[in-house]
N, CA and C atoms as an extended XYZ file, in Angstrom:
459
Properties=species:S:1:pos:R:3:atomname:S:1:resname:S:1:resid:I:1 pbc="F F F"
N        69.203       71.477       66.339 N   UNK     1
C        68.894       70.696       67.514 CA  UNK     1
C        68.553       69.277       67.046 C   UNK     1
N        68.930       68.306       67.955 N   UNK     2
C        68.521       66.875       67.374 CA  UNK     2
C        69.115       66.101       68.417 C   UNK     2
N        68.148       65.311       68.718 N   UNK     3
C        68.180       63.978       69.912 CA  UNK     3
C        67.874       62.434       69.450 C   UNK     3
N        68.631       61.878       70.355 N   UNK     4
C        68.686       60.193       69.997 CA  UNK     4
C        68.563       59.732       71.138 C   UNK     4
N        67.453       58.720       70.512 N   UNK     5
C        66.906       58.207       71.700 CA  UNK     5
C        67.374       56.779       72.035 C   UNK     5
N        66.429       56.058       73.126 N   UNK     6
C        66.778       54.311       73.426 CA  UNK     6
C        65.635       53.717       73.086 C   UNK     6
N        65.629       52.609       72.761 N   UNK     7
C        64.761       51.809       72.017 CA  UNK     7
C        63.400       51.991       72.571 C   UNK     7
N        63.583       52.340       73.625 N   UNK     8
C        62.240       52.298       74.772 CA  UNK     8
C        61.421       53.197       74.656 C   UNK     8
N        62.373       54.520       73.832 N   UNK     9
C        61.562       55.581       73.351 CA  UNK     9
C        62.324       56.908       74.558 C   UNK     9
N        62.767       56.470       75.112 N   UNK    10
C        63.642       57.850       76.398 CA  UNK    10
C        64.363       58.517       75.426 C   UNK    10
N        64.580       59.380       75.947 N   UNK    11
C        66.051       60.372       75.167 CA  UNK    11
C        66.986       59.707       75.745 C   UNK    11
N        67.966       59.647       74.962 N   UNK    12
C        69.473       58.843       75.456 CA  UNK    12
C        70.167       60.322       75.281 C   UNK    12
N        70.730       61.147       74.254 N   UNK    13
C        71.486       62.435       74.137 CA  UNK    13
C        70.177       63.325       73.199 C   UNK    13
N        70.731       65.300       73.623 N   UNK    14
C        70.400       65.778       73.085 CA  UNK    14
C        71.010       66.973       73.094 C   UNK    14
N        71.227       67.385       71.950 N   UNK    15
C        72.413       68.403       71.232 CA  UNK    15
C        71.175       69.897       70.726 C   UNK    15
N        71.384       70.760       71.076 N   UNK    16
C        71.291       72.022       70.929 CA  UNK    16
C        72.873       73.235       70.672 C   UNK    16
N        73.052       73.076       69.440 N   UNK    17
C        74.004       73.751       68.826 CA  UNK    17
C        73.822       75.493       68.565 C   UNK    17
N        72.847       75.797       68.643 N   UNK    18
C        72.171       76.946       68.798 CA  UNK    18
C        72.421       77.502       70.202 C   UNK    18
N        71.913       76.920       71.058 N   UNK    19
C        72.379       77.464       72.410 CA  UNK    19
C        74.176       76.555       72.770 C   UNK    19
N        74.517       75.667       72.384 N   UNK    20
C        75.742       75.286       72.479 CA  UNK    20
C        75.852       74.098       73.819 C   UNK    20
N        73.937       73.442       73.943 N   UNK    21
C        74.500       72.557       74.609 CA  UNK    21
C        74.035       71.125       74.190 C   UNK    21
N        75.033       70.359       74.982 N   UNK    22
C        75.016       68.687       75.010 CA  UNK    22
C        74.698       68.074       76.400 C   UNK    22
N        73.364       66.813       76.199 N   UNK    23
C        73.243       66.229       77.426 CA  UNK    23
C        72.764       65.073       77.060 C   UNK    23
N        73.100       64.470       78.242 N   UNK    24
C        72.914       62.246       77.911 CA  UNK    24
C        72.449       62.168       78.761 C   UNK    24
N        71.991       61.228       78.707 N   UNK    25
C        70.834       60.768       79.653 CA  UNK    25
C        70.628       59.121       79.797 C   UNK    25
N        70.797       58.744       81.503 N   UNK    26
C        70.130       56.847       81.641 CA  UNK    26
C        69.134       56.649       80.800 C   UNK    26
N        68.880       55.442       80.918 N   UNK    27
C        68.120       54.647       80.190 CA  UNK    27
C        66.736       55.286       81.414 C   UNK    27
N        66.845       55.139       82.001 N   UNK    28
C        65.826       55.798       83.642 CA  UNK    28
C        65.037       57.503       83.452 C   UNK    28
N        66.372       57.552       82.449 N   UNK    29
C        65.666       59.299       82.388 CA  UNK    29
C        66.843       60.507       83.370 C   UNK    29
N        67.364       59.417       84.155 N   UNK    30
C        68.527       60.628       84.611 CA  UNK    30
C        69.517       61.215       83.591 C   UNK    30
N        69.571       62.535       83.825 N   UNK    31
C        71.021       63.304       83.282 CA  UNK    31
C        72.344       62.438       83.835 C   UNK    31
N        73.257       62.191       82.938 N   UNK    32
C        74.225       61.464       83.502 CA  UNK    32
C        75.346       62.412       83.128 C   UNK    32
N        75.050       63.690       81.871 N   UNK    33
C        76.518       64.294       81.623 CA  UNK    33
C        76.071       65.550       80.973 C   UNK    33
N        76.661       66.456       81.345 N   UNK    34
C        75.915       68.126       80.401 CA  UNK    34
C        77.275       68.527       80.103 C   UNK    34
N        77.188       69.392       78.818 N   UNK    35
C        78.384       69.972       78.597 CA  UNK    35
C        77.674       71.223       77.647 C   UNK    35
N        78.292       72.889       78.787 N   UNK    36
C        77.555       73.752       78.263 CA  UNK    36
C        79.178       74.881       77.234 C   UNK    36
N        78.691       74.597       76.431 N   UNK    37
C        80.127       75.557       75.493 CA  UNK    37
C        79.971       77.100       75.480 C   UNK    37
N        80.499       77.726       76.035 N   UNK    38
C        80.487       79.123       76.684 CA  UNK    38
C        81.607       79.993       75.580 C   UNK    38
N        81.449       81.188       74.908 N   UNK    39
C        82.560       82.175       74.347 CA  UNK    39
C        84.061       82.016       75.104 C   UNK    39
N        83.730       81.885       76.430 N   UNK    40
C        85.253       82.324       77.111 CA  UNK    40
C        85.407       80.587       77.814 C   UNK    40
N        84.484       80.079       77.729 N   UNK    41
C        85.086       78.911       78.761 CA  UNK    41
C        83.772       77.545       78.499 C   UNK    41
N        84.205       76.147       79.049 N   UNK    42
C        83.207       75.447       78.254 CA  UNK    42
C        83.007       74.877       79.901 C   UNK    42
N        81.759       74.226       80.148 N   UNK    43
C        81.549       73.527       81.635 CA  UNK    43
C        81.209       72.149       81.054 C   UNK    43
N        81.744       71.165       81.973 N   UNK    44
C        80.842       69.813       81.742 CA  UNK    44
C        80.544       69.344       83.054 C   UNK    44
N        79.780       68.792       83.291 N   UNK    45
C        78.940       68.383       84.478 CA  UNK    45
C        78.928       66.914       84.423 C   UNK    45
N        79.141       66.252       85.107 N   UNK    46
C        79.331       64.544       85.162 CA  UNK    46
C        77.626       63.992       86.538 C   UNK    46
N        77.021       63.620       86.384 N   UNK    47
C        75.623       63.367       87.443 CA  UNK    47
C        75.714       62.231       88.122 C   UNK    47
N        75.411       61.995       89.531 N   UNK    48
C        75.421       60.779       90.172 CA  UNK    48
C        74.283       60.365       89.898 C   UNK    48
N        74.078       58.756       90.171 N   UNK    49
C        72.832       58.147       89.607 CA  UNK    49
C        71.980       58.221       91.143 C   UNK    49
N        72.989       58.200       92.247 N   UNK    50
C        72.124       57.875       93.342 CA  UNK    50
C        71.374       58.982       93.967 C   UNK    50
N        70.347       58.721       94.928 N   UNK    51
C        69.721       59.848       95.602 CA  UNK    51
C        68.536       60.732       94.688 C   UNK    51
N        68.382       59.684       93.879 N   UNK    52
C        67.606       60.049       92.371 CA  UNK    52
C        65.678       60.154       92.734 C   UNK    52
N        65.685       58.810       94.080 N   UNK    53
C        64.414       59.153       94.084 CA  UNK    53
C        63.899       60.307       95.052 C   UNK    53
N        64.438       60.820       95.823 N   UNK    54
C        64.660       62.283       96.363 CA  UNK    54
C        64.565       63.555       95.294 C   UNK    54
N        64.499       62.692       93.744 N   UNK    55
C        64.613       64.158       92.900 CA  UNK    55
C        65.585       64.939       92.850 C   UNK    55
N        66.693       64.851       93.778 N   UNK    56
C        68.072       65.331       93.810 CA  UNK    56
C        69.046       64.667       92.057 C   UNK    56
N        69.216       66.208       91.652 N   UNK    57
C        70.035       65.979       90.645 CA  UNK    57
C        71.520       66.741       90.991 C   UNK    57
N        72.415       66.091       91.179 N   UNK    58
C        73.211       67.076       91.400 CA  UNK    58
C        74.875       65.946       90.444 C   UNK    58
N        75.769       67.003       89.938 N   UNK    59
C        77.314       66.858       89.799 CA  UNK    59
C        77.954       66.306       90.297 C   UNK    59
N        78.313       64.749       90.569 N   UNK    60
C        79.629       64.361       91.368 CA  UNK    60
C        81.013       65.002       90.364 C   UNK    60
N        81.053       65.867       89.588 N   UNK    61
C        82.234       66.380       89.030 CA  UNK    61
C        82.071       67.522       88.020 C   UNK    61
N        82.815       68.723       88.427 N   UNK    62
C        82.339       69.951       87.267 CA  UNK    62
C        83.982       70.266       86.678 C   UNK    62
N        83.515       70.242       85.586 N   UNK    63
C        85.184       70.589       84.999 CA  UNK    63
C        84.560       72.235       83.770 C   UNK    63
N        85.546       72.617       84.187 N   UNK    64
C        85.208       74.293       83.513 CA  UNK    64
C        86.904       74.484       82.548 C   UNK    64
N        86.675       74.809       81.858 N   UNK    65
C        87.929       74.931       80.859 CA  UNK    65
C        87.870       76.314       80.133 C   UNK    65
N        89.086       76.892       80.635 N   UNK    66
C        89.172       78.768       79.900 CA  UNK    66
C        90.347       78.391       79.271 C   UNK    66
N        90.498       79.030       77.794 N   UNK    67
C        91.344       79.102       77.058 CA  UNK    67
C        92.739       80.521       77.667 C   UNK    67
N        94.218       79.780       77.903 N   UNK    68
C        95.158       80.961       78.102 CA  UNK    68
C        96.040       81.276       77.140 C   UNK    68
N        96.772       82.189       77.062 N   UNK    69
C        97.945       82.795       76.068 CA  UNK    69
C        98.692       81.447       75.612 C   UNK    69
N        98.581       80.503       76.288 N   UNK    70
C       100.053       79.608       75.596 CA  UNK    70
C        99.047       78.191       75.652 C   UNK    70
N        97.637       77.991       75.797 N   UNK    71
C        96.896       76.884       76.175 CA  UNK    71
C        95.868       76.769       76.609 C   UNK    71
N        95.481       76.063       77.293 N   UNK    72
C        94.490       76.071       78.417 CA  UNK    72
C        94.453       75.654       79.724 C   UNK    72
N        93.473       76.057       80.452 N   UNK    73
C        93.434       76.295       81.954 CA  UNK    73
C        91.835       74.924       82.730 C   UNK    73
N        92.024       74.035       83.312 N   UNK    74
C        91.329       73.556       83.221 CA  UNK    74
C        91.192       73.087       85.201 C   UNK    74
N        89.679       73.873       85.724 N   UNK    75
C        89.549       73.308       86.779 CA  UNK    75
C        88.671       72.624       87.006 C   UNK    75
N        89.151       71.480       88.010 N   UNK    76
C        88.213       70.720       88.234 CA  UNK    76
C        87.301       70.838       89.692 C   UNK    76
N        86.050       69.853       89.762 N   UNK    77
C        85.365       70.282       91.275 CA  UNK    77
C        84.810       68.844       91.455 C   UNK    77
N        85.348       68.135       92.232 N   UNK    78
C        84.756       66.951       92.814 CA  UNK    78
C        83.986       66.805       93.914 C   UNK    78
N        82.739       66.463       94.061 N   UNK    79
C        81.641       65.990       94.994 CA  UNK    79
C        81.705       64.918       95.588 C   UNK    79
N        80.809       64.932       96.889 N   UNK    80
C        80.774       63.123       97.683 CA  UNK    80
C        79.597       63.454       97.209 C   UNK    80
N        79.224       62.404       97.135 N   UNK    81
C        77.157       61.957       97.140 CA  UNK    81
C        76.760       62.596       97.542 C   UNK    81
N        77.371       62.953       99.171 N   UNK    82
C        75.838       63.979       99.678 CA  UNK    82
C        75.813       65.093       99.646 C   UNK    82
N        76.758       65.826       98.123 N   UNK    83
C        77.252       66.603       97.403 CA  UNK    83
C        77.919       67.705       97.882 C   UNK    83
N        78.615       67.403       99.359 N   UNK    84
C        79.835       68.615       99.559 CA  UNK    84
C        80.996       68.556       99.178 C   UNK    84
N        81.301       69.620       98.831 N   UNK    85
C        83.126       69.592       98.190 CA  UNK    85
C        84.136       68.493       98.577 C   UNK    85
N        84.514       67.933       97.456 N   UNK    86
C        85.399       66.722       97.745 CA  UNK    86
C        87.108       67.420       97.685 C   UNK    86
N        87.000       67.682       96.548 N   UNK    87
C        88.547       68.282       95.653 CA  UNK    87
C        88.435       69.368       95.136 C   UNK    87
N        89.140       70.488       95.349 N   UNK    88
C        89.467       71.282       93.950 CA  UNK    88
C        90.997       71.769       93.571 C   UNK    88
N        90.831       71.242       92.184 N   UNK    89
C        92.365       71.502       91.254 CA  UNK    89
C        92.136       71.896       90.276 C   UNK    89
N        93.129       72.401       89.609 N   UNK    90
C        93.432       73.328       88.165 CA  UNK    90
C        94.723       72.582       87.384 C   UNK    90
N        94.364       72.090       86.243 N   UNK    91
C        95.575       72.198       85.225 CA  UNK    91
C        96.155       72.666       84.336 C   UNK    91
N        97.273       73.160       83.839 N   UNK    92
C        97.406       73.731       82.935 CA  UNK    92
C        97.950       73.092       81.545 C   UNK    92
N        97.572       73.338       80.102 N   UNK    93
C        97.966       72.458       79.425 CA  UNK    93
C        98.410       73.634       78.075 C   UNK    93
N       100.174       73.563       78.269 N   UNK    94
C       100.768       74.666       77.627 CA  UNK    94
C       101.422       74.177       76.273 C   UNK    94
N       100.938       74.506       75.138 N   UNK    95
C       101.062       74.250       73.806 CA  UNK    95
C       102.681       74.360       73.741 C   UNK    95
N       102.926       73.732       72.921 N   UNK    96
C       104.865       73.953       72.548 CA  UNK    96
C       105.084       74.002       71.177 C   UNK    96
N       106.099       75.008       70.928 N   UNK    97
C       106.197       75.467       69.835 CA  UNK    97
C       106.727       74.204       68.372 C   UNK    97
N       107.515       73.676       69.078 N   UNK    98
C       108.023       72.143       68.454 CA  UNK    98
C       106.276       71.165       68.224 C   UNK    98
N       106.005       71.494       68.934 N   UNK    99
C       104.584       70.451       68.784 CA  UNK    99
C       104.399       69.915       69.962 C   UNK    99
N       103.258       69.089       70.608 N   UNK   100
C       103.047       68.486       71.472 CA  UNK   100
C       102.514       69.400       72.790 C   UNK   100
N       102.687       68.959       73.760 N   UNK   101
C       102.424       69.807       75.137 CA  UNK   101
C       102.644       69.654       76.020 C   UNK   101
N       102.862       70.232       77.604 N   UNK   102
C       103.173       70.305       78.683 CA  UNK   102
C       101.889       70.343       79.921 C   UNK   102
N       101.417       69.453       80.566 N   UNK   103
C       100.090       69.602       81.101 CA  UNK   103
C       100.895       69.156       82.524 C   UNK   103
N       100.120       69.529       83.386 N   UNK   104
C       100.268       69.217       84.641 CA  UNK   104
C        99.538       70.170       85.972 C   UNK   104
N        99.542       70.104       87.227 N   UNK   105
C        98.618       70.860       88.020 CA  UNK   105
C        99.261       72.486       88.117 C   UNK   105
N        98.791       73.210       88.801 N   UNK   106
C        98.611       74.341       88.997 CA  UNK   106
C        97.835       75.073       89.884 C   UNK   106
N        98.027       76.043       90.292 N   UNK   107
C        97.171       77.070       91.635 CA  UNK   107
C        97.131       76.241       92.324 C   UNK   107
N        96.139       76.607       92.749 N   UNK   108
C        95.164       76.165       94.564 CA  UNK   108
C        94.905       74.657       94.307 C   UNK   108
N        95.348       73.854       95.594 N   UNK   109
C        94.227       72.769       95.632 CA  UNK   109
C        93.879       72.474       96.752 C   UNK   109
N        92.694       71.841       96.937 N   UNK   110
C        92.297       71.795       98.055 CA  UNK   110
C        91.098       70.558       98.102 C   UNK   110
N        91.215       69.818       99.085 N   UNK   111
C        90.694       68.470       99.704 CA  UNK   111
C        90.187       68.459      101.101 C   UNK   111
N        88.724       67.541      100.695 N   UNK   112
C        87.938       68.033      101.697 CA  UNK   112
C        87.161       66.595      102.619 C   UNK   112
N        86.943       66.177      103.577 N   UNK   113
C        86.339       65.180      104.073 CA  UNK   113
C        85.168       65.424      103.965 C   UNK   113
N        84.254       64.343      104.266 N   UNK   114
C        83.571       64.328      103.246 CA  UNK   114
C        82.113       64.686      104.440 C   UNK   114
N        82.589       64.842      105.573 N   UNK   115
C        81.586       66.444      106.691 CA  UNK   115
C        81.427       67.961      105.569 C   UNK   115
N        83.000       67.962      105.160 N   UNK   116
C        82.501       69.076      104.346 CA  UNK   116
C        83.698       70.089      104.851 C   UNK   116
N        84.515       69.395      105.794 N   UNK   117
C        85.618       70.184      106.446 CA  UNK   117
C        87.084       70.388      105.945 C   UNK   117
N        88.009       71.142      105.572 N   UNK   118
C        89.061       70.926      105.307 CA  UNK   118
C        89.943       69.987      105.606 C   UNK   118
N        90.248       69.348      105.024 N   UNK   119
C        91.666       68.166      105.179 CA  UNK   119
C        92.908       68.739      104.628 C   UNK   119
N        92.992       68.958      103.468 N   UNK   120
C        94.399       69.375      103.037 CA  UNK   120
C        94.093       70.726      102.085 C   UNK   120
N        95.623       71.735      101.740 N   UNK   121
C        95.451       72.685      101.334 CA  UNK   121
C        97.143       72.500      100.870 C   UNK   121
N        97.246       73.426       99.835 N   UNK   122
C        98.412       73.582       99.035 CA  UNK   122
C        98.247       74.226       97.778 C   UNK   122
N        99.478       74.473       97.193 N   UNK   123
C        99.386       74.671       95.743 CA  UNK   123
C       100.423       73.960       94.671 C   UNK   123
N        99.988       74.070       93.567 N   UNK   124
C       101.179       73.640       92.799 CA  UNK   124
C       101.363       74.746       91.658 C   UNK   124
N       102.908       74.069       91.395 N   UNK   125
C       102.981       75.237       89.543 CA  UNK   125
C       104.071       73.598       89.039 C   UNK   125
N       103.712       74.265       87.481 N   UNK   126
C       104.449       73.234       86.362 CA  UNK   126
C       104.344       72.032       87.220 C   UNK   126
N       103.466       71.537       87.782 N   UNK   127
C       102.897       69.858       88.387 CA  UNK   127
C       103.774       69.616       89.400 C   UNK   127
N       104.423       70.924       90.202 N   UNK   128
C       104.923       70.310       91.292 CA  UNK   128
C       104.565       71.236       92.301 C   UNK   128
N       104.508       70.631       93.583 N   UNK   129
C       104.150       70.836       95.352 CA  UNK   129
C       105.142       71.929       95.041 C   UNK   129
N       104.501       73.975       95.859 N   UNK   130
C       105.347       74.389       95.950 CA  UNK   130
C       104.316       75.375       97.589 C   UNK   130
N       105.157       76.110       97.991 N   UNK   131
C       105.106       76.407       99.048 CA  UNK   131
C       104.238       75.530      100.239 C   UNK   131
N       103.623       76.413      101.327 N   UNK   132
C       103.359       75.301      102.285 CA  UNK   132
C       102.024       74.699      102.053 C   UNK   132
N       101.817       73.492      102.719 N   UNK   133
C       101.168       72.793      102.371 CA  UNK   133
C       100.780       72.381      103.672 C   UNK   133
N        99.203       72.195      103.942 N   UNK   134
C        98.809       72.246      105.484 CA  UNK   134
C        97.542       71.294      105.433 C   UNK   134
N        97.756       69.987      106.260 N   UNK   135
C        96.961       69.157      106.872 CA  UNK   135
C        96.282       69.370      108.086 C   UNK   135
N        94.548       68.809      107.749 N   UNK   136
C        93.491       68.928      109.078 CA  UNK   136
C        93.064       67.539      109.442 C   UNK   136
N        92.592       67.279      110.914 N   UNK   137
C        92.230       66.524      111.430 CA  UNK   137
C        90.610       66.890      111.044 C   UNK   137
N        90.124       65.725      111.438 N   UNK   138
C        88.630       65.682      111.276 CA  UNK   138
C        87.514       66.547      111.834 C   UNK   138
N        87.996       67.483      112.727 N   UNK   139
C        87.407       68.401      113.497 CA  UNK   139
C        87.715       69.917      112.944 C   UNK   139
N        88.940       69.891      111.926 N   UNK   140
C        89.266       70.631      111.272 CA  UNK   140
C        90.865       71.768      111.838 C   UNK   140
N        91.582       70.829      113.044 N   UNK   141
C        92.447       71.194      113.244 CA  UNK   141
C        93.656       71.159      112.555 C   UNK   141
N        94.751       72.263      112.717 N   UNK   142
C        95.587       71.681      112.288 CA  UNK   142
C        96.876       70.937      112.424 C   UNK   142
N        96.930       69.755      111.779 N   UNK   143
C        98.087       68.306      112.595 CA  UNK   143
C        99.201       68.920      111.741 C   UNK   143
N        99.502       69.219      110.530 N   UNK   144
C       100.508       68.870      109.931 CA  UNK   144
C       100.896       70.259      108.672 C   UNK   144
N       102.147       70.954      108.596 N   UNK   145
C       102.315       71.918      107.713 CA  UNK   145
C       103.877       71.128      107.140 C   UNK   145
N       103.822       71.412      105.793 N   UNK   146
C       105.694       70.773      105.160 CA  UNK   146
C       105.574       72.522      104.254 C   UNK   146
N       106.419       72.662      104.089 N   UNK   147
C       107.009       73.849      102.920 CA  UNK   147
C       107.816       72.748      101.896 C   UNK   147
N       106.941       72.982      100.751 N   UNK   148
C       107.788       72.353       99.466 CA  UNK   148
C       108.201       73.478       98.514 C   UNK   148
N       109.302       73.236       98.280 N   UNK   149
C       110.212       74.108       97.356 CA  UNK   149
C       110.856       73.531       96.282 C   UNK   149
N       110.634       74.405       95.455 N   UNK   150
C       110.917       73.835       93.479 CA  UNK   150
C       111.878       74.761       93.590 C   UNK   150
N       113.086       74.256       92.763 N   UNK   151
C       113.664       75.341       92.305 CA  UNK   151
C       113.886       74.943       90.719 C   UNK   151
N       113.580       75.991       90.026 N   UNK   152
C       114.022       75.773       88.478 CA  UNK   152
C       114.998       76.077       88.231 C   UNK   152
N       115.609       75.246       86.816 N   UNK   153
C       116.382       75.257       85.812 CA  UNK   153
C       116.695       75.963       84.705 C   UNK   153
């Protein structure tokens, strides 16, 4: 375990390798970034600065990363400030045998106004729009459906 601080004497980061975690910290004393390293999967946590004197600590962004057969799997979770679901997406990032890699979106995604209500819904594979894909109005109706279709090579 071992921490570094700011001149002022605050903790700036502090590393616990034993339990497997990392966290930074404002000059203020807020958490600004955690990253917890898990056997099957690692989380990092990104912190908004605002809404701080409320004592509210919360994630404007959680990214969770599971290792798959050919790579890794990486979803993300985006927040508004007044911390309801903004976004959620998944990427996949598939190792190649030549070298290098293939990354792009995958599964479910889904986008949210920022009431907290659905706006859009879809999915993707290999980073492209595939089946239907369905838009909400602000009340949470629905205005708009397209069917996107991939066909491979």
């Amino acid at each position: 375990m071992w921490n570094h601080y700011y001149q002022s004497g605050k903790i700036k980061f502090y590393c616990d390798l034993g339990n497997n975690i990392e966290e930074s910290f404002s000059e203020y004393g807020w958490m600004t970034y955690k990253i917890i390293m898990g056997a099957d999967s690692t989380t990092e946590l990104f912190y908004a600065d605002k809404n701080r004197d409320e004592g509210q600590d919360f994630p404007l962004k959680k990214i969770v990363t599971y290792p798959s057969d050919s790579g890794k799997i990486t979803s993300t979770y985006e927040y508004f400030e007044n911390t309801k679901l903004k976004t959620v997406s998944s990427k996949i990032r598939i190792n190649q045998k030549q070298g290098g890699y293939f990354e792009g979106f995958t599964g479910n995604y889904r986008e949210y106004i920022e009431s907290g209500k659905l706006h859009l819904t879809g999915q993707y594979k290999m980073n492209r729009r595939i089946g239907m894909w369905k838009w909400y109005d602000d009340d949470g109706n629905l205005i708009k459906t397209k069917e996107e279709i991939f066909i491979y090579f």
